[in-house]
mmCIF file of C-alpha atoms in Angstrom:
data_model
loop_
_atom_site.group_PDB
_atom_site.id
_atom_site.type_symbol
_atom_site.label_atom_id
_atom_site.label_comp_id
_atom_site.label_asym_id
_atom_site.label_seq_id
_atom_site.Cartn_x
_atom_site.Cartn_y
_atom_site.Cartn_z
ATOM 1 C CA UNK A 231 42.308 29.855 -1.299
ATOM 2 C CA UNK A 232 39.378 27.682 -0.404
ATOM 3 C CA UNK A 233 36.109 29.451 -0.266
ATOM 4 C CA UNK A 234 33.768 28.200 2.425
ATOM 5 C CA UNK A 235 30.877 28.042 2.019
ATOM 6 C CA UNK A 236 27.547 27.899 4.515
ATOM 7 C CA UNK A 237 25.368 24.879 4.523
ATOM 8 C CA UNK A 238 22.538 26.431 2.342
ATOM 9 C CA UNK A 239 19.784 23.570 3.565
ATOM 10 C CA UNK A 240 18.659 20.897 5.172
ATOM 11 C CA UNK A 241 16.618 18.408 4.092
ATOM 12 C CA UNK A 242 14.534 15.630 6.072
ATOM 13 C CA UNK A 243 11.019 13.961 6.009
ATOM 14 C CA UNK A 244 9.291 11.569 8.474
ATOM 15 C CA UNK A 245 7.661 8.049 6.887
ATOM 16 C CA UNK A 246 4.300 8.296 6.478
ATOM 17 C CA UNK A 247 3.435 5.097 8.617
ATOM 18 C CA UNK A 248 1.447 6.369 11.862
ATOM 19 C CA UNK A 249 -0.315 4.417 13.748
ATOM 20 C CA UNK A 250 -4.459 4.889 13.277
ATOM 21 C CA UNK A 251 -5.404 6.907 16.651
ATOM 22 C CA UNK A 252 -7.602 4.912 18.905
ATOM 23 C CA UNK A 253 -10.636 6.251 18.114
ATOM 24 C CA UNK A 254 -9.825 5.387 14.514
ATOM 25 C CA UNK A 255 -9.659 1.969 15.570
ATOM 26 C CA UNK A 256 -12.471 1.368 17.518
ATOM 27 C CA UNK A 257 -14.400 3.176 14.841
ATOM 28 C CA UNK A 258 -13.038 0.689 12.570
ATOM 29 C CA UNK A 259 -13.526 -1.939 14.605
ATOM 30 C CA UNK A 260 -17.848 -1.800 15.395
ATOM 31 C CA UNK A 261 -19.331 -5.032 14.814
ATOM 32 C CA UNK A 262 -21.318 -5.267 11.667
ATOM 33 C CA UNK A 263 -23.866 -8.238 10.500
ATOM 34 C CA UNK A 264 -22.186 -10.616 8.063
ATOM 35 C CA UNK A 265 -23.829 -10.853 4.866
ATOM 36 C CA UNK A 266 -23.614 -12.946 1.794
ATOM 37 C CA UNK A 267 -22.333 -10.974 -1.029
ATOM 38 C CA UNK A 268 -22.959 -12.755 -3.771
ATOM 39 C CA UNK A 269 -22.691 -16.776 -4.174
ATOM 40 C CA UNK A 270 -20.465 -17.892 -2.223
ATOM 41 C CA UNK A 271 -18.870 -14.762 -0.736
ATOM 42 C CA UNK A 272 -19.686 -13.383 2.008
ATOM 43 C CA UNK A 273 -18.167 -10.808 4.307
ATOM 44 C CA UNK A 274 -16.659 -11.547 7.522
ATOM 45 C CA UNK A 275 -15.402 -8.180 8.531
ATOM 46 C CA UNK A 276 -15.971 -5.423 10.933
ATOM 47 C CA UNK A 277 -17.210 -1.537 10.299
ATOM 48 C CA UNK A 278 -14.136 -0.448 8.741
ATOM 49 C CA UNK A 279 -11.886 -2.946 7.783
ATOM 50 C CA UNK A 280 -12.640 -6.075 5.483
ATOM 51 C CA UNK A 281 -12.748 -10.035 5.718
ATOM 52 C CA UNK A 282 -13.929 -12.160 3.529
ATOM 53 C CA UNK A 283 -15.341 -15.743 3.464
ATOM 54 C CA UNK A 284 -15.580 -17.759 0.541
ATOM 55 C CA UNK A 285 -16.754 -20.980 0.968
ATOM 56 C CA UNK A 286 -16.113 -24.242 -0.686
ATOM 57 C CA UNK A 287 -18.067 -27.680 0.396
ATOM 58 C CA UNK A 288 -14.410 -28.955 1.090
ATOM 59 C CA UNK A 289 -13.797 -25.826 3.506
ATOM 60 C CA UNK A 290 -13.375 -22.448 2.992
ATOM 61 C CA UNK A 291 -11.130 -19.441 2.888
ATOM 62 C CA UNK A 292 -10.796 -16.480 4.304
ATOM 63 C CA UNK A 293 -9.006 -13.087 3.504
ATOM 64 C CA UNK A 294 -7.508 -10.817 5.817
ATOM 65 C CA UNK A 295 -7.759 -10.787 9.451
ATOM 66 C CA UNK A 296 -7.801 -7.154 10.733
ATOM 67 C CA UNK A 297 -6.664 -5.684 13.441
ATOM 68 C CA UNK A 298 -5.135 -7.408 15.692
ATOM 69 C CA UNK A 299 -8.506 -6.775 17.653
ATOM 70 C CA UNK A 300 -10.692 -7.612 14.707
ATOM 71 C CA UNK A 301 -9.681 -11.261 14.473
ATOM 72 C CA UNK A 302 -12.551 -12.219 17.474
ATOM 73 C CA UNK A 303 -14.843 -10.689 15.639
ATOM 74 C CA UNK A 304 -14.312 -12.502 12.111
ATOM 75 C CA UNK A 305 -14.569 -15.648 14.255
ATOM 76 C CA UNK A 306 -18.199 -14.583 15.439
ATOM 77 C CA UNK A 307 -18.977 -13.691 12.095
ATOM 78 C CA UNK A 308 -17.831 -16.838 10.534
ATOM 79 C CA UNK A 309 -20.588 -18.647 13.172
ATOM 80 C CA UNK A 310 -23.081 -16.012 12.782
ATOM 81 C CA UNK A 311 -23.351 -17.416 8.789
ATOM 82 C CA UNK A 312 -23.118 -21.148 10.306
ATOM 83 C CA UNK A 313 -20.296 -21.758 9.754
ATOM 84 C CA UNK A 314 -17.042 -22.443 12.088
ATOM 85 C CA UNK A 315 -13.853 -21.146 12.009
ATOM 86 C CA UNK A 316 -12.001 -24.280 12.323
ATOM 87 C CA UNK A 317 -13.642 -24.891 9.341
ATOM 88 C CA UNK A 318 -11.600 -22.599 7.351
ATOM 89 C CA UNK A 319 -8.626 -24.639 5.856
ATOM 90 C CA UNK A 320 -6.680 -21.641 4.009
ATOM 91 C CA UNK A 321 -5.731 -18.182 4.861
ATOM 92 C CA UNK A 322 -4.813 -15.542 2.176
ATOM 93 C CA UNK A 323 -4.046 -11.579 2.647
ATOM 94 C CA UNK A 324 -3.845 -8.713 0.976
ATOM 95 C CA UNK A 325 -1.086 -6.482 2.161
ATOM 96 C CA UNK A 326 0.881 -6.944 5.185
ATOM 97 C CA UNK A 327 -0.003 -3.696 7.306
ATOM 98 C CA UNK A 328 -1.522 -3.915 10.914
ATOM 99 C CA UNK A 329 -5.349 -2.787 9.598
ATOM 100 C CA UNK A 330 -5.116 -6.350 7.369
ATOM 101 C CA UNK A 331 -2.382 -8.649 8.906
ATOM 102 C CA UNK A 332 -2.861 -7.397 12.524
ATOM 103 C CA UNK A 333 -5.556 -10.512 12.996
ATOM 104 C CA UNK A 334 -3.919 -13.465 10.930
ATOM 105 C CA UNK A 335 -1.839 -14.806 13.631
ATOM 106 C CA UNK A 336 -4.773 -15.102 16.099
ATOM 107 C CA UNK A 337 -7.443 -16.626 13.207
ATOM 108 C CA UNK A 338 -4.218 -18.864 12.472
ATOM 109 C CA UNK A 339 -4.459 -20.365 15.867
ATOM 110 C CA UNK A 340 -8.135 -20.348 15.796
ATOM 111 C CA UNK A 341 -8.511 -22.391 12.640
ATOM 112 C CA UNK A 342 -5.056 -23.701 12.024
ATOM 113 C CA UNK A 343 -5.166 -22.891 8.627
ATOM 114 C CA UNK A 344 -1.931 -22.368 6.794
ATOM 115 C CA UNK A 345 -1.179 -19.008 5.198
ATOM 116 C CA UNK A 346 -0.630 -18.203 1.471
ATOM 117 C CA UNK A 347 1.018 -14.793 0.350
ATOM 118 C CA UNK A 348 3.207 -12.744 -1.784
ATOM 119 C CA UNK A 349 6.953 -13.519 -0.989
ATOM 120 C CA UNK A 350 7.666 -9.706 -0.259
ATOM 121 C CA UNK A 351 4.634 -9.465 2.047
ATOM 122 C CA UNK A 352 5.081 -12.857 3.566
ATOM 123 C CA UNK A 353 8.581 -12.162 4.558
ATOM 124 C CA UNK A 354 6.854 -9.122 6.896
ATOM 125 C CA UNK A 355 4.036 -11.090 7.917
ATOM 126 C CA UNK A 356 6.540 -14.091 8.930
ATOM 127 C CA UNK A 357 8.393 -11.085 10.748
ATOM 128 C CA UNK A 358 5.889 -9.524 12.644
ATOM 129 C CA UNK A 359 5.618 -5.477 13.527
ATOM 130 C CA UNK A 360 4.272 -3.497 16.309
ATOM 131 C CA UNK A 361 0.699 -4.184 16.175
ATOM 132 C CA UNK A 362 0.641 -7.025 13.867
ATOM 133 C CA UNK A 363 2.078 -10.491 15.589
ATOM 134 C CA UNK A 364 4.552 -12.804 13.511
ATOM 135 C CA UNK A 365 2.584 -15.360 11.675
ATOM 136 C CA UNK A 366 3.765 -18.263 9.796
ATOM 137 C CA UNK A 367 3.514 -18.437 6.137
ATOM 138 C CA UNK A 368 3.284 -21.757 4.410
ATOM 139 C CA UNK A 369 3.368 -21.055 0.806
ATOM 140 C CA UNK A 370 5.042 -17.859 -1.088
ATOM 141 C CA UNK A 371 3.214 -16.932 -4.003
ATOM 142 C CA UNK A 372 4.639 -15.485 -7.257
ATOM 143 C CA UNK A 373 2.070 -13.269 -9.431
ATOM 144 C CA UNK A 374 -0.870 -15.270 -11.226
ATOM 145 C CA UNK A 375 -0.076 -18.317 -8.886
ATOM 146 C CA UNK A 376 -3.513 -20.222 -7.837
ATOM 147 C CA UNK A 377 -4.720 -21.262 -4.183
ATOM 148 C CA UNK A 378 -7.633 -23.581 -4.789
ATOM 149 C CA UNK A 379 -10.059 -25.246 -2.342
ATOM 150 C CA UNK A 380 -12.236 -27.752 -3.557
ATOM 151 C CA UNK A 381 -14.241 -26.273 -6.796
ATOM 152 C CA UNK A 382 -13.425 -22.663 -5.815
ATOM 153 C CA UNK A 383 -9.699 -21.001 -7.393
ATOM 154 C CA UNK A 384 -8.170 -17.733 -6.384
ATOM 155 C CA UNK A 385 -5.473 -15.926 -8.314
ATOM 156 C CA UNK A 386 -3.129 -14.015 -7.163
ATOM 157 C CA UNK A 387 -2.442 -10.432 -8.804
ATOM 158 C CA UNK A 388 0.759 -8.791 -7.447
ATOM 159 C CA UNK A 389 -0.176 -5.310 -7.688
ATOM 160 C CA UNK A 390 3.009 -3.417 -5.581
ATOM 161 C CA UNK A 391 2.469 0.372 -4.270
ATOM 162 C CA UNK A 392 0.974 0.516 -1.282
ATOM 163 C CA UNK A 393 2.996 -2.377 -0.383
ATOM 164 C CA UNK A 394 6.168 -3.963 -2.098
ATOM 165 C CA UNK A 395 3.657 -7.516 -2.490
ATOM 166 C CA UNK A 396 0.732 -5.777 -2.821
ATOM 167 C CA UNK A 397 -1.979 -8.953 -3.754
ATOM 168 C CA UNK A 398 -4.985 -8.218 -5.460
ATOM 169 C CA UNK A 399 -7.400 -11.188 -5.497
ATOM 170 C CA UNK A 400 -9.934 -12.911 -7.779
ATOM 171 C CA UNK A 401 -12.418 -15.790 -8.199
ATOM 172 C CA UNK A 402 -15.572 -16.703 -9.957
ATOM 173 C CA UNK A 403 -18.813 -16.337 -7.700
ATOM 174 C CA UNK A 404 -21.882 -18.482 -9.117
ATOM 175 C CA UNK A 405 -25.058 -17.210 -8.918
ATOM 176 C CA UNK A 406 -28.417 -17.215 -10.998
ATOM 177 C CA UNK A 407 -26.802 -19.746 -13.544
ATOM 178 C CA UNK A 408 -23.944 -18.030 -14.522
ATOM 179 C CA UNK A 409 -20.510 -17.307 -13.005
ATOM 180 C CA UNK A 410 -19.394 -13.781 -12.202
ATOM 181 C CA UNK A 411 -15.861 -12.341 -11.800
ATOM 182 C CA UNK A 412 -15.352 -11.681 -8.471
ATOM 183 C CA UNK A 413 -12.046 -8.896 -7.505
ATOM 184 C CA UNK A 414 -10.532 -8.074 -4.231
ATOM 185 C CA UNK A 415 -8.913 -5.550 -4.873
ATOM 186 C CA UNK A 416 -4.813 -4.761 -2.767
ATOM 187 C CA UNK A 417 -5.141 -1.013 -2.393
ATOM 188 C CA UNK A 418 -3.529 1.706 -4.443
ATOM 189 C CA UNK A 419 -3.895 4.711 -1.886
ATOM 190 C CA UNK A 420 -0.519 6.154 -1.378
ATOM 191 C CA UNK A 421 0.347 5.834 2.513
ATOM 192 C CA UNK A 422 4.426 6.473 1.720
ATOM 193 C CA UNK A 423 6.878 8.903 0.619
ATOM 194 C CA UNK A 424 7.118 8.906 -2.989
ATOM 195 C CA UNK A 425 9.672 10.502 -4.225
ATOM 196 C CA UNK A 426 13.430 9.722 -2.579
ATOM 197 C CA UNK A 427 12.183 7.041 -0.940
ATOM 198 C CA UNK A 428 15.341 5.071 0.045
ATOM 199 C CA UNK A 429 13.676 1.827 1.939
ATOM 200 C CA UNK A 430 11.322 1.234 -1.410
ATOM 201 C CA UNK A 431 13.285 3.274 -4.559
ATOM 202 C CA UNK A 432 10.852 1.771 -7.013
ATOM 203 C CA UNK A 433 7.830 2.624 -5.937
ATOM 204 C CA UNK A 434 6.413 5.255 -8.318
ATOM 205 C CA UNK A 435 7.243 2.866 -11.423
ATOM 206 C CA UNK A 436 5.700 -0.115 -9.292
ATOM 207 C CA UNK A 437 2.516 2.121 -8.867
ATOM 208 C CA UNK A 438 2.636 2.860 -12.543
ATOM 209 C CA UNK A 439 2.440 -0.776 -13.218
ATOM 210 C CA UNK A 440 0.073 -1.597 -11.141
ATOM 211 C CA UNK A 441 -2.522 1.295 -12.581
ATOM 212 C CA UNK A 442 -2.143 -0.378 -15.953
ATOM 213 C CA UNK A 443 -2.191 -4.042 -14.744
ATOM 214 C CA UNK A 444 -5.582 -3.008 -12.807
ATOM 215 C CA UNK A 445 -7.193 -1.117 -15.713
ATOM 216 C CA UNK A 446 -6.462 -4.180 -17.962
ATOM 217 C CA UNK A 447 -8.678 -6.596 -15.405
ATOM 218 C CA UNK A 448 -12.674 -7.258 -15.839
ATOM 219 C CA UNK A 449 -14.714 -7.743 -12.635
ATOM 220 C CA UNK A 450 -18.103 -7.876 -12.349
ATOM 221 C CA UNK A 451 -17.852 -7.414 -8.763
ATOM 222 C CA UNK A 452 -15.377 -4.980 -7.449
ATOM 223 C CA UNK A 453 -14.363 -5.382 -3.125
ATOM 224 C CA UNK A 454 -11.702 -3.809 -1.346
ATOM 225 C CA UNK A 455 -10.176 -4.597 2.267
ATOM 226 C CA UNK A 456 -11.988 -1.157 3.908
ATOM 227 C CA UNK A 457 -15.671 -1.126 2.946
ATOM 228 C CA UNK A 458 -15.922 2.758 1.923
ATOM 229 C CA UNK A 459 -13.685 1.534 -0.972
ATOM 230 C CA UNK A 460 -16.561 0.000 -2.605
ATOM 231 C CA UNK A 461 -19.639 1.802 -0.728
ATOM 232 C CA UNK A 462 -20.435 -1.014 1.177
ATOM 233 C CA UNK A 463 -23.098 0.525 3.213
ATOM 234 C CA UNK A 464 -24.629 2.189 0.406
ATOM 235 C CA UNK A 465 -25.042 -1.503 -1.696
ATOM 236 C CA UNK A 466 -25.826 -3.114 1.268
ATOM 237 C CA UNK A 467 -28.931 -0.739 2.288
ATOM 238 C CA UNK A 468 -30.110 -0.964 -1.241
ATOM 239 C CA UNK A 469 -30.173 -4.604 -0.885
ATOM 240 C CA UNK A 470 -31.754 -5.268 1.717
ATOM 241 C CA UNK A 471 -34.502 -2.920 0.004
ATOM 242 C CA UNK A 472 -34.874 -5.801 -2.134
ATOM 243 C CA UNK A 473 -33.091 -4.140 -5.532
ATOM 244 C CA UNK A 474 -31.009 -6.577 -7.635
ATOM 245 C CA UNK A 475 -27.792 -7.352 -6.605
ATOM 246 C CA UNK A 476 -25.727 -3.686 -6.298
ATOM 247 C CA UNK A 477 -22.650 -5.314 -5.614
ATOM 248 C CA UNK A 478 -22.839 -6.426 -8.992
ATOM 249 C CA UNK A 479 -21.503 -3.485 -11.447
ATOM 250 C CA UNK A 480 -18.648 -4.752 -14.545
ATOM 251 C CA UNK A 481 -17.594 -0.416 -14.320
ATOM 252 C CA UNK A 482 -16.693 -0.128 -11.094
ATOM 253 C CA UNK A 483 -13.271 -0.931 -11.205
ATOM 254 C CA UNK A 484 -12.443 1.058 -14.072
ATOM 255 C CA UNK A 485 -13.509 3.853 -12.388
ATOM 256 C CA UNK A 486 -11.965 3.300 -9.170
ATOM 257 C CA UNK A 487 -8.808 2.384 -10.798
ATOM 258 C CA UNK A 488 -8.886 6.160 -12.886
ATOM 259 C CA UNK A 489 -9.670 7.457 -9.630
ATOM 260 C CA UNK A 490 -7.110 6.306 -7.844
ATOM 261 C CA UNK A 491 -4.774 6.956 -10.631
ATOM 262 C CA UNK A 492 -5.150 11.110 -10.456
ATOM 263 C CA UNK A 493 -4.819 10.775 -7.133
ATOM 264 C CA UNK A 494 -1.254 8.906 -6.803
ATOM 265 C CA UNK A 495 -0.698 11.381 -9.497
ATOM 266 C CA UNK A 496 -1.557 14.282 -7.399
ATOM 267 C CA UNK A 497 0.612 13.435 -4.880
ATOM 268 C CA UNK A 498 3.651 13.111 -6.867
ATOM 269 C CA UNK A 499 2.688 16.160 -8.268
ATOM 270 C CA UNK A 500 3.197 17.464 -4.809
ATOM 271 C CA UNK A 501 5.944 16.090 -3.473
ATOM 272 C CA UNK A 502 8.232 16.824 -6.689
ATOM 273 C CA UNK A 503 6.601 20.256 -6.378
ATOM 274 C CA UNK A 504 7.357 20.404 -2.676
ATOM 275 C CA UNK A 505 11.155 19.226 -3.044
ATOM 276 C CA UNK A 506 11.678 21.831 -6.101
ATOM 277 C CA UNK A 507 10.760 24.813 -3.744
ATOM 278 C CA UNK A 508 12.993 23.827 -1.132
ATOM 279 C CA UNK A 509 16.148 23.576 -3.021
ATOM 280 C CA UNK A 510 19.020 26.412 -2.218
ATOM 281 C CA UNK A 511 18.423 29.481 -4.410
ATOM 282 C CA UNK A 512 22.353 30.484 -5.686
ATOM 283 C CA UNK A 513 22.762 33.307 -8.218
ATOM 284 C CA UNK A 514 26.741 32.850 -8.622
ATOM 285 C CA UNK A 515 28.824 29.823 -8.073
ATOM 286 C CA UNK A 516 32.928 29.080 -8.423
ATOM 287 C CA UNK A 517 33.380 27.982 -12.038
ATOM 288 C CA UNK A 518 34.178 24.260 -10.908
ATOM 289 C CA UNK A 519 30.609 24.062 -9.458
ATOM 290 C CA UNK A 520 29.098 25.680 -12.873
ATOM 291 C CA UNK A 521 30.838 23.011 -14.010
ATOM 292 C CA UNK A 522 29.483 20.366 -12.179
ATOM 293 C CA UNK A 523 26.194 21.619 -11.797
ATOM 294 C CA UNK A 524 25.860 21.324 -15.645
ATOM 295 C CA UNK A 525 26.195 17.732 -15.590
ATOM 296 C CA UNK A 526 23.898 17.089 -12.809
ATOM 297 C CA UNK A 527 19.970 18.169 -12.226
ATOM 298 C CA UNK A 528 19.397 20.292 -9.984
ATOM 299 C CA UNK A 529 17.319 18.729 -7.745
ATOM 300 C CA UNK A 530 20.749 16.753 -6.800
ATOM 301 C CA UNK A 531 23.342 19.739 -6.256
ATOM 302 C CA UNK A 532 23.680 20.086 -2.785
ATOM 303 C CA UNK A 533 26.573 22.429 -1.105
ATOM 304 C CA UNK A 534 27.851 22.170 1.947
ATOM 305 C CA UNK A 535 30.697 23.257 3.368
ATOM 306 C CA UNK A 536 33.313 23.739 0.937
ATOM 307 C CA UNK A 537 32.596 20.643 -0.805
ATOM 308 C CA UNK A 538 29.670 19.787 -3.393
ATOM 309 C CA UNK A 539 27.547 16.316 -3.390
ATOM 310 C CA UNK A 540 25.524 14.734 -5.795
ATOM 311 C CA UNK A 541 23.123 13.645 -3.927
ATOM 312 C CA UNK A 542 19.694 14.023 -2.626
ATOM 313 C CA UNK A 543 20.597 13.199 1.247
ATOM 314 C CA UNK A 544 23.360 15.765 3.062
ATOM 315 C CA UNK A 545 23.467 16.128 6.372
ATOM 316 C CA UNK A 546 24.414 18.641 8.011
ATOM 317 C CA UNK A 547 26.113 18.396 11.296
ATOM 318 C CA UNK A 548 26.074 21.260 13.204
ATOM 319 C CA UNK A 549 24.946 24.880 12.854
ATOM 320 C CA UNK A 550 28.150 26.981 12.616
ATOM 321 C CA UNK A 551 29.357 28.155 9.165
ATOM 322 C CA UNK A 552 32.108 25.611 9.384
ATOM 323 C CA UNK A 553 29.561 22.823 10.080
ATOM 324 C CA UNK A 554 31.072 19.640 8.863
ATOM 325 C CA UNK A 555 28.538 17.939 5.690
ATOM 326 C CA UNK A 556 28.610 13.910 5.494
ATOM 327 C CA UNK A 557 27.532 12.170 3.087
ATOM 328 C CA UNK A 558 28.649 8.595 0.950
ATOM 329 C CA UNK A 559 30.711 10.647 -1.285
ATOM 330 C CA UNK A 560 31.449 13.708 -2.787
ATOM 331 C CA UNK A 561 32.880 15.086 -6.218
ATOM 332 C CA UNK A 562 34.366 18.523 -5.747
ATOM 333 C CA UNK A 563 36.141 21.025 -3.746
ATOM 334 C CA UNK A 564 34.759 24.829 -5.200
ATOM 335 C CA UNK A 565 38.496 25.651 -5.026
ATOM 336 C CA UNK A 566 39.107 28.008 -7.537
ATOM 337 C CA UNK A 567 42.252 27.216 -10.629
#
């Protein structure tokens, strides 16, 4: 006799992608007065989210573009310093969401610079999203690749998390008679589902490679694509008080990097915690299912129906205790011998 059984739980989560609300935005998107950060860096961006200029006497280039709303404003800021846009012969980005890519295809047009970036990144960039128009990438870079203008060279860290090609930057900035290490750093916040995640299944042991690639850079400068990541007000303000450079500080890094570590940590903490209180609590089950069970963890026996699945994604469809379960596959009917 089969025993039915009653589909015990349901399990579903939403991507953690939304859209900044539009007061975010136009927060983010204030002007702010360009600045020279240290040789020949300077930023470019708005309030919230981060450009950079880094000039060459051949040209210069600039990374990120925004929002898609922020891209007029890194041309006025590019002007502001005396510079033009159309001066700017290469294009580079960090990660392709709409807060950093949004802008690129407009500053494209604008200077008709071609665009450098990671191959998993590019291919979205080349794609386009809502909120972030297609734009067209000339060269895909692999990890410690070069882009060089003139005297000035920027490598190219893949550092994947945030985003599958995640690019952290760096350069050498001269200033004072000696050179400094200069980092622009991807971002390591977590913005995704961590655990199950189906569209990017590797992306707890890509952030765990990325926290030990980061900790085993130097930078003497450490800048990130929103300006809280590296207290840009705060330096800023104490410059213009006439102090030495702030910007410049070789720990920084280190401790943003251990920073952001416990919290990626945190949140996988979480989530594993979150998904272990949710699973079905069974006192007795058919001696196949013991069986099974055994071989499998726990956080992948799922019943439904009358049959069991390994797996972390049954659906149930349906509410009735005869509900029908889909899935890939199954292993088992809890048919007793």
């Amino acid at each position: 006799m089969v025993r039915m059984w009653t589909c015990t739980f349901l399990f579903a989560w939403s991507m953690l992608a939304p859209q900044q609300s539009s007061d975010q935005r136009r927060e983010w998107n204030q002007p702010i007065e360009p600045f020279r950060i240290i040789g020949n860096v300077y930023y470019v961006g708005a309030a919230g989210v981060s450009a950079f200029l880094i000039h060459a006497p051949d040209g210069s280039i600039l990374l990120d573009g925004g929002l898609p709303e922020t891209a007029p404003r890194i041309a006025q800021n590019v002007a502001a310093l005396g510079f033009d846009v159309r001066g700017v012969k290469q294009l580079l980005n960090s990660h392709a969401h709409f807060d950093h890519g949004g802008g690129l295809a407009e500053l494209q047009r604008l200077s008709g610079a071609p665009l450098a970036a990671s191959a998993e990144d590019g291919a979205v960039l080349s794609a386009g999203r809502e909120d972030m128009p297609a734009v067209r990438v000339s060269r895909t870079l692999k990890d410690g690749d070069t882009v060089t203008l003139g005297s000035v060279v920027m490598t190219a860290h893949i550092t994947p998390g945030h985003t599958k090609g995640c690019t952290t930057w760096s350069t050498l900035a001269r200033e004072g008679g000696r050179d400094y290490k200069v980092l622009f750093h991807c971002s390591t916040s977590v913005v995704d589902t961590l655990v199950g995640n189906k569209t990017y299944p590797g992306i707890v042991a890509d952030y765990q490679r990325t926290f030990e690639k980061l900790g085993a850079l130097d930078a003497d400068i450490f800048l990130g694509n929103h300006p809280s990541f590296f207290r840009m007000a705060d330096k800023r303000a104490r410059m213009r008080s006439g102090e030495p450079n702030p910007f410049i500080d070789p720990s920084e890094l280190k401790r943003f990097n251990e920073r952001s570590k416990e919290q990626f940590e945190a949140a996988l903490n979480k989530e594993r915690a979150s998904r272990r209180d949710l699973l079905p609590a069974v006192k007795i089950l058919p001696r196949p299912i013991r069986e099974l069970s055994a071989r499998a963890p726990a956080s992948s026996l799922w019943h439904c129906g009358h049959r069991i699945h390994l797996s972390e994604d049954v659906h149930q469809t349906g509410s009735s205790p005869k509900a029908r379960c889909t899935r890939k596959w199954h292993f088992m009917s809890s048919r007793q011998p």
